[in-house]
Coordinates of N, CA and C in Angstrom, one line a residue:
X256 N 5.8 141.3 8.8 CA 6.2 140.4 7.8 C 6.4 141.2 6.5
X257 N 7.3 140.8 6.0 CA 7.2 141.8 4.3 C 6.9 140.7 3.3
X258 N 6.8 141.2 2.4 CA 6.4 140.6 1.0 C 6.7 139.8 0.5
X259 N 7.7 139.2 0.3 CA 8.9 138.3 0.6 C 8.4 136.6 1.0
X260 N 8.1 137.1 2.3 CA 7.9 136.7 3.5 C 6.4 135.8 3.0
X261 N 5.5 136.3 2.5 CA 3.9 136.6 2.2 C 4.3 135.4 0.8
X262 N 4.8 136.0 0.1 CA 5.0 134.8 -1.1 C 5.6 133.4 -0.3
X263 N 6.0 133.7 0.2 CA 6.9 132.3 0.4 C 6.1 131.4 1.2
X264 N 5.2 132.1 2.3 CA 4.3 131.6 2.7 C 2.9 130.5 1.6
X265 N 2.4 131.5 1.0 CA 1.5 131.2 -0.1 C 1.7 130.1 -1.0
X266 N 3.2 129.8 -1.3 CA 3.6 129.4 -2.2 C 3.8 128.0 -1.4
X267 N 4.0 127.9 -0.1 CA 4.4 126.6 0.6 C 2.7 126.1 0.9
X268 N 2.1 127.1 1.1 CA 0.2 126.3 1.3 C 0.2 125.8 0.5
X269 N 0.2 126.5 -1.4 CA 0.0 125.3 -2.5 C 0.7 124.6 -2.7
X270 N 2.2 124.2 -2.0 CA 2.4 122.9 -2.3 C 2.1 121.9 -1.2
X271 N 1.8 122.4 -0.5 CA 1.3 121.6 0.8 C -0.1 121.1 0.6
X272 N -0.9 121.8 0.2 CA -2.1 121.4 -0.6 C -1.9 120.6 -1.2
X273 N -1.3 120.8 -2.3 CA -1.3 119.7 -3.7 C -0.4 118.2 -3.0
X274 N 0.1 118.0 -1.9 CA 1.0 117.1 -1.3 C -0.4 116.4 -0.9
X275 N -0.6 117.2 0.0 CA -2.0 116.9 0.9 C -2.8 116.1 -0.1
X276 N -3.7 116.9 -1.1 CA -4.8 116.1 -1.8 C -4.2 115.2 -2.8
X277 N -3.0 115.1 -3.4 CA -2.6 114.2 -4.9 C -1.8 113.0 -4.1
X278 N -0.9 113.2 -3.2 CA -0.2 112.5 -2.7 C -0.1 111.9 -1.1
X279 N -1.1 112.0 -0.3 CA -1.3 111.8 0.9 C -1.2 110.3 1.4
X280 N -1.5 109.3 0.2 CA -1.5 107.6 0.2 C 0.4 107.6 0.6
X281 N 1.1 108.2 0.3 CA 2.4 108.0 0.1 C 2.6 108.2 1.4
X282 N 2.2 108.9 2.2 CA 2.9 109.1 3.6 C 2.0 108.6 4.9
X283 N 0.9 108.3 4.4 CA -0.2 107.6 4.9 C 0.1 105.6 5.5
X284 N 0.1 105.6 6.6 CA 0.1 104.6 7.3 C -1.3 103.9 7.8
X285 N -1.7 102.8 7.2 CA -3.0 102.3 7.3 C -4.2 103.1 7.9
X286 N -3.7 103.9 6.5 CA -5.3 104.9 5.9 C -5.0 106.1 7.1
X287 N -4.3 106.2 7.9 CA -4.0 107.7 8.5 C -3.1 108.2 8.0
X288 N -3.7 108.9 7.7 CA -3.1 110.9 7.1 C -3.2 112.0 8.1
X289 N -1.7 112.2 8.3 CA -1.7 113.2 9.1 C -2.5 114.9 8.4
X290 N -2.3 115.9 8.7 CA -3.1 117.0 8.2 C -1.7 117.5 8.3
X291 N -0.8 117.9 7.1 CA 0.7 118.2 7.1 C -0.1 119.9 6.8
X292 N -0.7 120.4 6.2 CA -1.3 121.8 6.3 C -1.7 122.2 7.8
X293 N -2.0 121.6 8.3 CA -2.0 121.7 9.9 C -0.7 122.1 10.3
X294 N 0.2 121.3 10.0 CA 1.0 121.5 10.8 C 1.9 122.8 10.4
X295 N 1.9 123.3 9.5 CA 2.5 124.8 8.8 C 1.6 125.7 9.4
X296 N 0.6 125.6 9.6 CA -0.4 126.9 10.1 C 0.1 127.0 11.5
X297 N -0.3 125.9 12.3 CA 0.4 125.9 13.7 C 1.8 126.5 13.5
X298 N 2.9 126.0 13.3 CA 4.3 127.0 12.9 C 4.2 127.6 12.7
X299 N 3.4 128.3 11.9 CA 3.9 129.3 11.6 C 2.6 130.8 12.2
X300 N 1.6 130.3 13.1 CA 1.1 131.0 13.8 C 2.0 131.2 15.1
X301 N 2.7 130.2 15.6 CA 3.8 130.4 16.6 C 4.8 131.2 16.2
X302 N 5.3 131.1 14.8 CA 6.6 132.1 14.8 C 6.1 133.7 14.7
X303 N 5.1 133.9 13.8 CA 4.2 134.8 13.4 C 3.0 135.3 14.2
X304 N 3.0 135.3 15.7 CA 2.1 135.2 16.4 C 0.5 136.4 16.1
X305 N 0.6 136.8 15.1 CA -0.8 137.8 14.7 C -2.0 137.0 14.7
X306 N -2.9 137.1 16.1 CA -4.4 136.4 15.6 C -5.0 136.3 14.1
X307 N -5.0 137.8 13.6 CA -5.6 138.3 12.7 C -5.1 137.5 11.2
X308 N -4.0 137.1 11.1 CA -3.2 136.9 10.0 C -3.4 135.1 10.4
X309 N -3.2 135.3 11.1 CA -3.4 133.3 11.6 C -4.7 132.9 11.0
X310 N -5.8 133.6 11.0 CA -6.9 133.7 11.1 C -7.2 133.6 9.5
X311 N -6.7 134.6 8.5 CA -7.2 135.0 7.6 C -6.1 133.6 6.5
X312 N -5.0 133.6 6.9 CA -4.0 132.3 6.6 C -5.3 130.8 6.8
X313 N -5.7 130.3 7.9 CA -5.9 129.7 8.0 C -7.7 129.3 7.6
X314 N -8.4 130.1 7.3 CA -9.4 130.5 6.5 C -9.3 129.9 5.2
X315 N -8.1 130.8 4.9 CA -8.1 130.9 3.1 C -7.4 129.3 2.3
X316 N -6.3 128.7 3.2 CA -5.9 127.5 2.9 C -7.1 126.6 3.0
X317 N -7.9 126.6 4.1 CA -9.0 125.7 4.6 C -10.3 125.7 3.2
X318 N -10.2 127.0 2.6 CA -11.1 126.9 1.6 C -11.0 126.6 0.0
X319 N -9.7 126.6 0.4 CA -9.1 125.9 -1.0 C -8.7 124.8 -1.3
X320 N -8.6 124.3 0.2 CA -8.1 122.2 0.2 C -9.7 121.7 0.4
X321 N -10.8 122.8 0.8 CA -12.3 122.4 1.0 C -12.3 122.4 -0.5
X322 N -12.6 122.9 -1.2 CA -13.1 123.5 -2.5 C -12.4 122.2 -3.5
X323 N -11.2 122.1 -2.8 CA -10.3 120.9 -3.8 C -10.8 119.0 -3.3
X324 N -11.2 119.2 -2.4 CA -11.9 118.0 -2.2 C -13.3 117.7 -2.0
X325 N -13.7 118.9 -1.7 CA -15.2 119.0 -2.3 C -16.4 117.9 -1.3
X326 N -15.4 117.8 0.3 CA -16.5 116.8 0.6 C -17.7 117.6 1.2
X327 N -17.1 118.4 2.1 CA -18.2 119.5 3.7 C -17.2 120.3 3.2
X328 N -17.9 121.4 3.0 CA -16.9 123.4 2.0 C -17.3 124.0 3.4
X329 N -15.9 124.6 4.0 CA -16.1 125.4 5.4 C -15.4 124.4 6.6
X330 N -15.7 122.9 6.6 CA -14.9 122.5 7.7 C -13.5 122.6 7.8
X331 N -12.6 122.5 6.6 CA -11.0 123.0 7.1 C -10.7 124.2 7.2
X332 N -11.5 125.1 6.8 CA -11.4 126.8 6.7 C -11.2 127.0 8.4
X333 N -12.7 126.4 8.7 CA -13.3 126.5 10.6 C -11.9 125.9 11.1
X334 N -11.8 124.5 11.0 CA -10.4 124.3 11.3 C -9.4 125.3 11.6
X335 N -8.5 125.3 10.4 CA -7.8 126.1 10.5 C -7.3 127.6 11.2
X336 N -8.9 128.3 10.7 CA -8.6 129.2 11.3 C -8.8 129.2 12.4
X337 N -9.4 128.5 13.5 CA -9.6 128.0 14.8 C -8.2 128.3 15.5
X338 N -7.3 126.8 14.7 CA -6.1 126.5 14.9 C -5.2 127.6 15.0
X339 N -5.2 127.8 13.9 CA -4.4 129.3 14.0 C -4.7 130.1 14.3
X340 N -5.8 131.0 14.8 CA -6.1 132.0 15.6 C -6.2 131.9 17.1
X341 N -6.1 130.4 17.8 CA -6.0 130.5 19.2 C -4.2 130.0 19.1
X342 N -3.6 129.9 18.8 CA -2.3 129.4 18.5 C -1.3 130.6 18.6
X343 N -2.0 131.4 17.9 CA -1.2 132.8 18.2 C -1.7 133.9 19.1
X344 N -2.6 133.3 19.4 CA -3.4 134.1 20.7 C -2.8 133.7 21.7
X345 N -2.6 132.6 21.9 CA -2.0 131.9 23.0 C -0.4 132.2 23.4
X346 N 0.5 132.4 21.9 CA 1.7 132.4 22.2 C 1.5 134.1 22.6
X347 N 1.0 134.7 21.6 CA 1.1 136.4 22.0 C 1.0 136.8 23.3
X348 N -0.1 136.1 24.1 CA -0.5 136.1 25.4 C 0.4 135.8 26.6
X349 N 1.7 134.7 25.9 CA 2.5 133.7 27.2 C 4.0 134.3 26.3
X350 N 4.0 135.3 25.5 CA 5.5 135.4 24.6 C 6.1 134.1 24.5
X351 N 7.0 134.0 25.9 CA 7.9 132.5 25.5 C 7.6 131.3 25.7
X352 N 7.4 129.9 25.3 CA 6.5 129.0 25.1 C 8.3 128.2 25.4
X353 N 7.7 127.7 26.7 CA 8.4 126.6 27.0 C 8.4 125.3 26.2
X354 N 9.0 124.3 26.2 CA 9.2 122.6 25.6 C 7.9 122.3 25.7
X355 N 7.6 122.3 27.4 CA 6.2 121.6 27.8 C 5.2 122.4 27.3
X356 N 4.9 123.6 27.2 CA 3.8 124.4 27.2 C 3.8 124.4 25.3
X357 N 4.6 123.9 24.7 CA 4.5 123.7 22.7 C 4.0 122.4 22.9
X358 N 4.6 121.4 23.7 CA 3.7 120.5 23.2 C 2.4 119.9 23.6
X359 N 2.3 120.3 24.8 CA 0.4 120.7 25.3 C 0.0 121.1 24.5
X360 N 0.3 122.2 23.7 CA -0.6 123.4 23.2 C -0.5 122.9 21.8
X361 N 0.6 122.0 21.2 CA 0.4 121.2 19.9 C -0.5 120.2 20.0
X362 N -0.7 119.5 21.2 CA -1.7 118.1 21.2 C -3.1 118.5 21.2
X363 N -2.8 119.6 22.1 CA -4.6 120.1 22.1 C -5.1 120.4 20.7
X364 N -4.4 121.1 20.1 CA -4.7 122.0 19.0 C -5.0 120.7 17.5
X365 N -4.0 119.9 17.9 CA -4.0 118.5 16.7 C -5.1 117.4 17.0
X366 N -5.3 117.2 18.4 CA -6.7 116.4 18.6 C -7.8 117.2 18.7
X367 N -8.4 118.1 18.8 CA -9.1 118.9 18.4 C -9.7 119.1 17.0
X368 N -8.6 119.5 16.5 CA -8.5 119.5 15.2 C -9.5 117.7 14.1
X369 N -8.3 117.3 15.0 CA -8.5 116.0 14.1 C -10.2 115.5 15.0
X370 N -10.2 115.6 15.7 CA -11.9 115.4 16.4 C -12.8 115.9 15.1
X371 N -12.9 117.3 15.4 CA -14.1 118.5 14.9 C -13.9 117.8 13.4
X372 N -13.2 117.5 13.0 CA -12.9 117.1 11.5 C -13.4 115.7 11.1
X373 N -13.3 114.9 12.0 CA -13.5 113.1 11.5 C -14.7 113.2 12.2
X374 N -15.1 114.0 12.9 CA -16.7 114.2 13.6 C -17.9 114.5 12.5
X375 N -17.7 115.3 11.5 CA -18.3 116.5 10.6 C -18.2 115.1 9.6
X376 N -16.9 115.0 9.0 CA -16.4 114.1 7.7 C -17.2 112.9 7.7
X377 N -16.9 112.1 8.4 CA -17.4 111.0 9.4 C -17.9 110.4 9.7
X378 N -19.3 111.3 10.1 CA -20.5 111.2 10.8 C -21.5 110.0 10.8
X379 N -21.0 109.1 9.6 CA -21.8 107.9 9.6 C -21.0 106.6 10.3
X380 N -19.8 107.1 10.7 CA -19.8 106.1 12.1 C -20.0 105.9 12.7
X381 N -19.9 105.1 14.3 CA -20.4 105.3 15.7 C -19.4 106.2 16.2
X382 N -19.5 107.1 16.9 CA -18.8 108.5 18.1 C -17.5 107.6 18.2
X383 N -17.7 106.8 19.1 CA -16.3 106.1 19.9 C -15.6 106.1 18.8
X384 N -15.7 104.8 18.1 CA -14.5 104.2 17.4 C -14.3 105.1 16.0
X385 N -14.9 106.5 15.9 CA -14.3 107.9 14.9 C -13.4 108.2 15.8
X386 N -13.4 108.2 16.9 CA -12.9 109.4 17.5 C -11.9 108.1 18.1
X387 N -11.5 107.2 18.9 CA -10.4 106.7 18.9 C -9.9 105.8 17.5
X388 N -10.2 105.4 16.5 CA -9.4 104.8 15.4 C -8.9 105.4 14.2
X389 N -9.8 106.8 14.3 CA -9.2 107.8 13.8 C -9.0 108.9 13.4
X390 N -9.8 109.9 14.6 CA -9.2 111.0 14.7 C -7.9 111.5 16.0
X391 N -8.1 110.2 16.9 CA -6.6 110.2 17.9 C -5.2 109.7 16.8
X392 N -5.2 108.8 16.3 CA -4.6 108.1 15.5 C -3.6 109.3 14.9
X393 N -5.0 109.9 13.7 CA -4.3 111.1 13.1 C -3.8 112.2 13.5
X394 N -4.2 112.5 14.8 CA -3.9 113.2 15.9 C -2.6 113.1 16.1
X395 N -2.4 112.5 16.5 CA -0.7 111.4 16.9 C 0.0 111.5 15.5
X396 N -0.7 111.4 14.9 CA 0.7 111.0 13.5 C 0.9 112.7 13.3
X397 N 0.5 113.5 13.4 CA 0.4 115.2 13.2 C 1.5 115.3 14.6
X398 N 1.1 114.9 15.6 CA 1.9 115.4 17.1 C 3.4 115.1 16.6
X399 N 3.5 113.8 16.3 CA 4.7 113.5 16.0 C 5.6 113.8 14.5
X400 N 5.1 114.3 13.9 CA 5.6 115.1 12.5 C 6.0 116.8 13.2
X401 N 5.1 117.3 14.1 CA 5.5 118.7 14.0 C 6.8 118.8 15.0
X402 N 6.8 117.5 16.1 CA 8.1 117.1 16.9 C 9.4 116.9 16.0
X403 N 8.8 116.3 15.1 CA 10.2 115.6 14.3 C 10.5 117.4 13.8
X404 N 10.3 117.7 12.9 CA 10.1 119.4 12.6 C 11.0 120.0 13.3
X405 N 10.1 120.0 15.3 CA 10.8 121.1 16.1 C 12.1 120.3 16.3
X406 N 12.2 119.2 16.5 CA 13.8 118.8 16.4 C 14.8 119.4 15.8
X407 N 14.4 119.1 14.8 CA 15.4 119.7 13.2 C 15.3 121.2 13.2
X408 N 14.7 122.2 13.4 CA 14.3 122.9 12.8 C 13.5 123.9 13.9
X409 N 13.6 124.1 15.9 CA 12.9 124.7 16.7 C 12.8 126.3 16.3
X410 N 11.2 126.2 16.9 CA 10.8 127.5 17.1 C 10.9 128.0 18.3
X411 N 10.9 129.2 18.5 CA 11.2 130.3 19.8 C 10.0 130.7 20.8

């Protein structure tokens, strides 16, 4: 990647960030918020397949949307870089990622995600109804944003 490349990256996490934490009620369907920074890290660990950079990408956004909401500091960092370092481990490992094998590998990666997250965040609800009312929920609303995306817009 060049430099170029490295800005433009950076510059789409902070506004994805600032979407994320100022504006999230707007896109938000009875109180589910998808994780739209999720869904850039995944993309762009697929087109970008470097563990290491997935890794250090998804770290560093994770501790700046932590630090900006200030609930648990370290769970979207863990996140993220989770996300993005088996994402590109995965594609590096299989190079061409079929229809089926992007969107397995987006569902796992988005309900996972959204689990480990509304598990941690959460925790003063009962297990079940965190985990089906709203970290499937959000799960799903993320599955279907990064579809609408590869529609418009497919990765290789």
């Amino acid at each position: 990647m060049e430099i170029r490349t490295y800005i433009q990256n950076i510059a789409i996490i902070i506004l994805l960030i600032i979407i994320q934490v100022k504006f999230s009620y707007l896109y938000s369907i009875s109180d589910i918020r998808p994780d739209i920074l999720l869904v850039f890290l995944v993309r762009q660990s697929i087109k970008y397949p470097s563990p290491t950079r997935s890794l250090i990408r998804g770290f560093l956004a994770g501790i700046i949307i932590d630090l900006l909401i200030g609930d648990v500091i370290g769970v979207s960092s863990l996140i993220y870089s989770l996300a993005g370092f088996f994402t590109s481990y995965y594609k590096r490992n299989k190079g061409y990622l079929a229809l089926s094998n992007k969107f397995i590998l987006f569902s796992v990666i988005f309900i996972v995600a959204s689990t480990i997250f509304y598990l941690v965040t959460l925790s003063h609800y009962p297990l079940l109804k965190n985990i089906f009312f709203v970290a499937l929920p959000s799960a799903i609303y993320g599955i279907i944003i990064i579809w609408i995306i590869q529609v418009f817009k497919p990765l290789k």
